[in-house]
Tab-separated table of C-alpha atoms in Angstrom:
chain	number	residue	atom	x	y	z
A	1	MET	CA	32.384	-24.788	-31.322
A	2	SER	CA	29.343	-22.931	-30.069
A	3	LEU	CA	29.236	-21.021	-26.836
A	4	SER	CA	26.303	-21.065	-24.478
A	5	PHE	CA	25.386	-18.163	-22.253
A	6	ILE	CA	23.459	-17.705	-19.049
A	7	GLN	CA	21.517	-14.441	-19.057
A	8	HIS	CA	21.178	-13.349	-15.445
A	9	PRO	CA	18.174	-11.285	-14.338
A	10	GLU	CA	18.406	-7.527	-14.721
A	11	ILE	CA	19.926	-5.763	-11.732
A	12	LEU	CA	18.422	-2.365	-10.951
A	13	LEU	CA	20.472	-0.028	-8.809
A	14	ASP	CA	18.326	2.853	-7.502
A	15	LEU	CA	21.362	5.051	-7.137
A	16	GLU	CA	23.218	7.448	-9.402
A	17	VAL	CA	26.653	6.016	-10.088
A	18	PRO	CA	29.197	8.829	-9.780
A	19	PRO	CA	32.388	8.938	-11.818
A	20	ALA	CA	35.346	7.352	-10.030
A	21	PRO	CA	37.674	10.073	-8.746
A	22	ARG	CA	41.439	9.954	-8.759
A	23	PRO	CA	42.900	8.726	-5.487
A	24	ARG	CA	44.358	11.426	-3.255
A	25	VAL	CA	47.967	11.027	-2.149
A	26	LEU	CA	49.400	12.293	1.122
A	27	ARG	CA	52.972	13.497	1.540
A	28	SER	CA	53.718	10.227	3.292
A	29	GLY	CA	52.786	8.362	0.088
A	30	ILE	CA	49.554	6.900	1.438
A	31	SER	CA	46.706	7.086	-1.066
A	32	TYR	CA	42.973	7.192	-0.382
A	33	TYR	CA	39.674	7.988	-2.085
A	34	PRO	CA	37.477	10.931	-1.021
A	35	LYS	CA	34.901	10.265	1.696
A	36	THR	CA	31.900	10.736	-0.640
A	37	TYR	CA	33.214	8.015	-2.980
A	38	ARG	CA	33.916	5.598	-0.108
A	39	GLU	CA	30.358	6.174	1.162
A	40	PHE	CA	28.942	5.546	-2.338
A	41	LYS	CA	30.871	2.278	-2.561
A	42	SER	CA	29.560	1.000	0.771
A	43	VAL	CA	25.928	1.988	0.050
A	44	GLY	CA	26.069	0.694	-3.540
A	45	ALA	CA	27.621	-2.633	-2.528
A	46	ALA	CA	24.983	-3.105	0.186
A	47	LEU	CA	22.167	-2.466	-2.322
A	48	LEU	CA	23.688	-4.919	-4.800
A	49	ARG	CA	24.084	-7.600	-2.115
A	50	LYS	CA	20.343	-7.361	-1.407
A	51	GLY	CA	19.486	-7.838	-5.083
A	52	TRP	CA	22.023	-10.555	-5.916
A	53	GLU	CA	21.362	-14.152	-4.965
A	54	GLY	CA	24.091	-16.705	-5.272
A	55	ASP	CA	27.829	-16.945	-5.467
A	56	PRO	CA	30.128	-14.544	-7.313
A	57	LEU	CA	30.332	-15.157	-11.059
A	58	THR	CA	33.606	-16.812	-12.075
A	59	GLY	CA	33.374	-17.163	-15.861
A	60	ALA	CA	33.824	-14.738	-18.723
A	61	ILE	CA	31.223	-11.975	-18.542
A	62	ARG	CA	29.489	-9.724	-21.052
A	63	ILE	CA	27.851	-6.730	-19.412
A	64	GLU	CA	25.358	-4.128	-20.622
A	65	ILE	CA	24.822	-0.969	-18.586
A	66	VAL	CA	22.362	1.900	-18.873
A	67	PHE	CA	23.104	4.859	-16.603
A	68	LEU	CA	20.149	7.182	-16.102
A	69	ILE	CA	21.451	10.242	-14.260
A	70	LYS	CA	19.925	13.471	-13.018
A	71	LYS	CA	19.566	16.184	-15.629
A	72	PRO	CA	21.478	19.317	-14.596
A	73	LYS	CA	19.494	22.553	-14.322
A	74	SER	CA	21.429	23.979	-17.270
A	75	LYS	CA	19.915	21.264	-19.532
A	76	VAL	CA	16.290	21.668	-18.396
A	77	ARG	CA	14.192	23.438	-21.029
A	78	LYS	CA	10.483	24.153	-20.941
A	79	GLY	CA	9.545	21.960	-23.922
A	80	THR	CA	12.035	19.126	-23.328
A	81	ARG	CA	12.117	18.857	-19.543
A	82	ASN	CA	10.765	15.282	-19.586
A	83	ASP	CA	12.820	14.078	-22.567
A	84	ARG	CA	15.862	11.880	-22.149
A	85	LEU	CA	19.042	13.402	-23.494
A	86	PRO	CA	22.355	11.682	-24.212
A	87	CYS	CA	24.891	12.469	-21.522
A	88	TYR	CA	27.953	13.970	-23.156
A	89	LYS	CA	30.231	16.958	-22.671
A	90	THR	CA	29.820	16.617	-18.936
A	91	ARG	CA	32.333	16.406	-16.155
A	92	GLY	CA	31.742	12.725	-15.356
A	93	ASP	CA	32.997	10.582	-18.223
A	94	ILE	CA	31.221	7.297	-18.918
A	95	ASP	CA	34.441	5.300	-18.463
A	96	ASN	CA	34.783	6.620	-14.898
A	97	ARG	CA	31.155	5.705	-14.148
A	98	ILE	CA	31.864	2.189	-15.460
A	99	LYS	CA	34.878	1.910	-13.151
A	100	SER	CA	32.735	2.929	-10.154
A	101	LEU	CA	30.134	0.314	-11.063
A	102	PHE	CA	32.754	-2.413	-11.462
A	103	ASP	CA	34.164	-1.510	-8.035
A	104	ILE	CA	30.814	-2.038	-6.316
A	105	LEU	CA	30.012	-5.199	-8.338
A	106	GLN	CA	33.261	-6.643	-7.042
A	107	ASP	CA	32.751	-5.371	-3.455
A	108	ALA	CA	29.213	-6.803	-3.378
A	109	GLY	CA	30.360	-10.254	-4.482
A	110	VAL	CA	28.509	-10.272	-7.808
A	111	ILE	CA	31.743	-10.814	-9.750
A	112	GLN	CA	35.106	-12.050	-8.520
A	113	ASN	CA	37.193	-9.559	-10.463
A	114	ASP	CA	36.553	-7.005	-13.184
A	115	SER	CA	39.190	-8.736	-15.334
A	116	GLN	CA	36.497	-11.356	-16.115
A	117	ILE	CA	34.621	-8.857	-18.277
A	118	TYR	CA	35.351	-9.332	-21.966
A	119	SER	CA	32.595	-7.149	-23.464
A	120	ILE	CA	30.967	-3.912	-22.312
A	121	GLN	CA	28.000	-2.028	-23.780
A	122	ALA	CA	27.264	1.174	-21.869
A	123	ASP	CA	24.885	4.084	-22.409
A	124	CYS	CA	24.561	7.207	-20.301
A	125	TRP	CA	21.414	9.343	-20.427
A	126	PHE	CA	20.101	12.386	-18.605
A	127	ALA	CA	16.739	11.405	-17.151
A	128	GLY	CA	13.623	13.444	-17.700
A	129	VAL	CA	12.738	15.667	-14.756
A	130	ASP	CA	9.948	13.304	-13.625
A	131	GLU	CA	11.914	10.053	-14.177
A	132	GLU	CA	13.597	8.088	-11.430
A	133	ILE	CA	17.382	7.867	-11.353
A	134	VAL	CA	18.431	4.249	-11.912
A	135	THR	CA	21.271	2.153	-13.267
A	136	SER	CA	20.277	-1.002	-15.177
A	137	ILE	CA	22.791	-3.854	-15.372
A	138	TYR	CA	22.451	-6.902	-17.633
A	139	ILE	CA	25.026	-9.666	-17.181
A	140	SER	CA	25.606	-12.669	-19.445
A	141	GLU	CA	28.072	-15.371	-18.446
A	142	ILE	CA	29.717	-17.892	-20.762
A	143	LEU	CA	29.301	-21.489	-19.617
């Protein structure tokens, strides 16, 4: 049995995807996310809706993600200021960035649910000082 895939066009998100924070809990037991994260989700979902044509994907999905995030001032060196560096030993873990991205993919109607995703390939890089911040998303769906 051979599987066939549909490779969807690359989705470019001109926005730095922040790591998903833990929900805050009030004494009454009500939980919520911080305002900055809620604002990111609404802006990110709106940008994805503009770039996505069609219905939400319903099949099994393989996804490849490249996060290109702003280089912190502590990592900028004279000779390597425009070089890309792997993003590690930073506060925002890659798994939390992936969760944030899946939240906005679902909110924007690109995918029905993040439980459809069976394979993830993700890279996180600090951009060079002169590079644009962008998140590249490649989605393949099994027919």
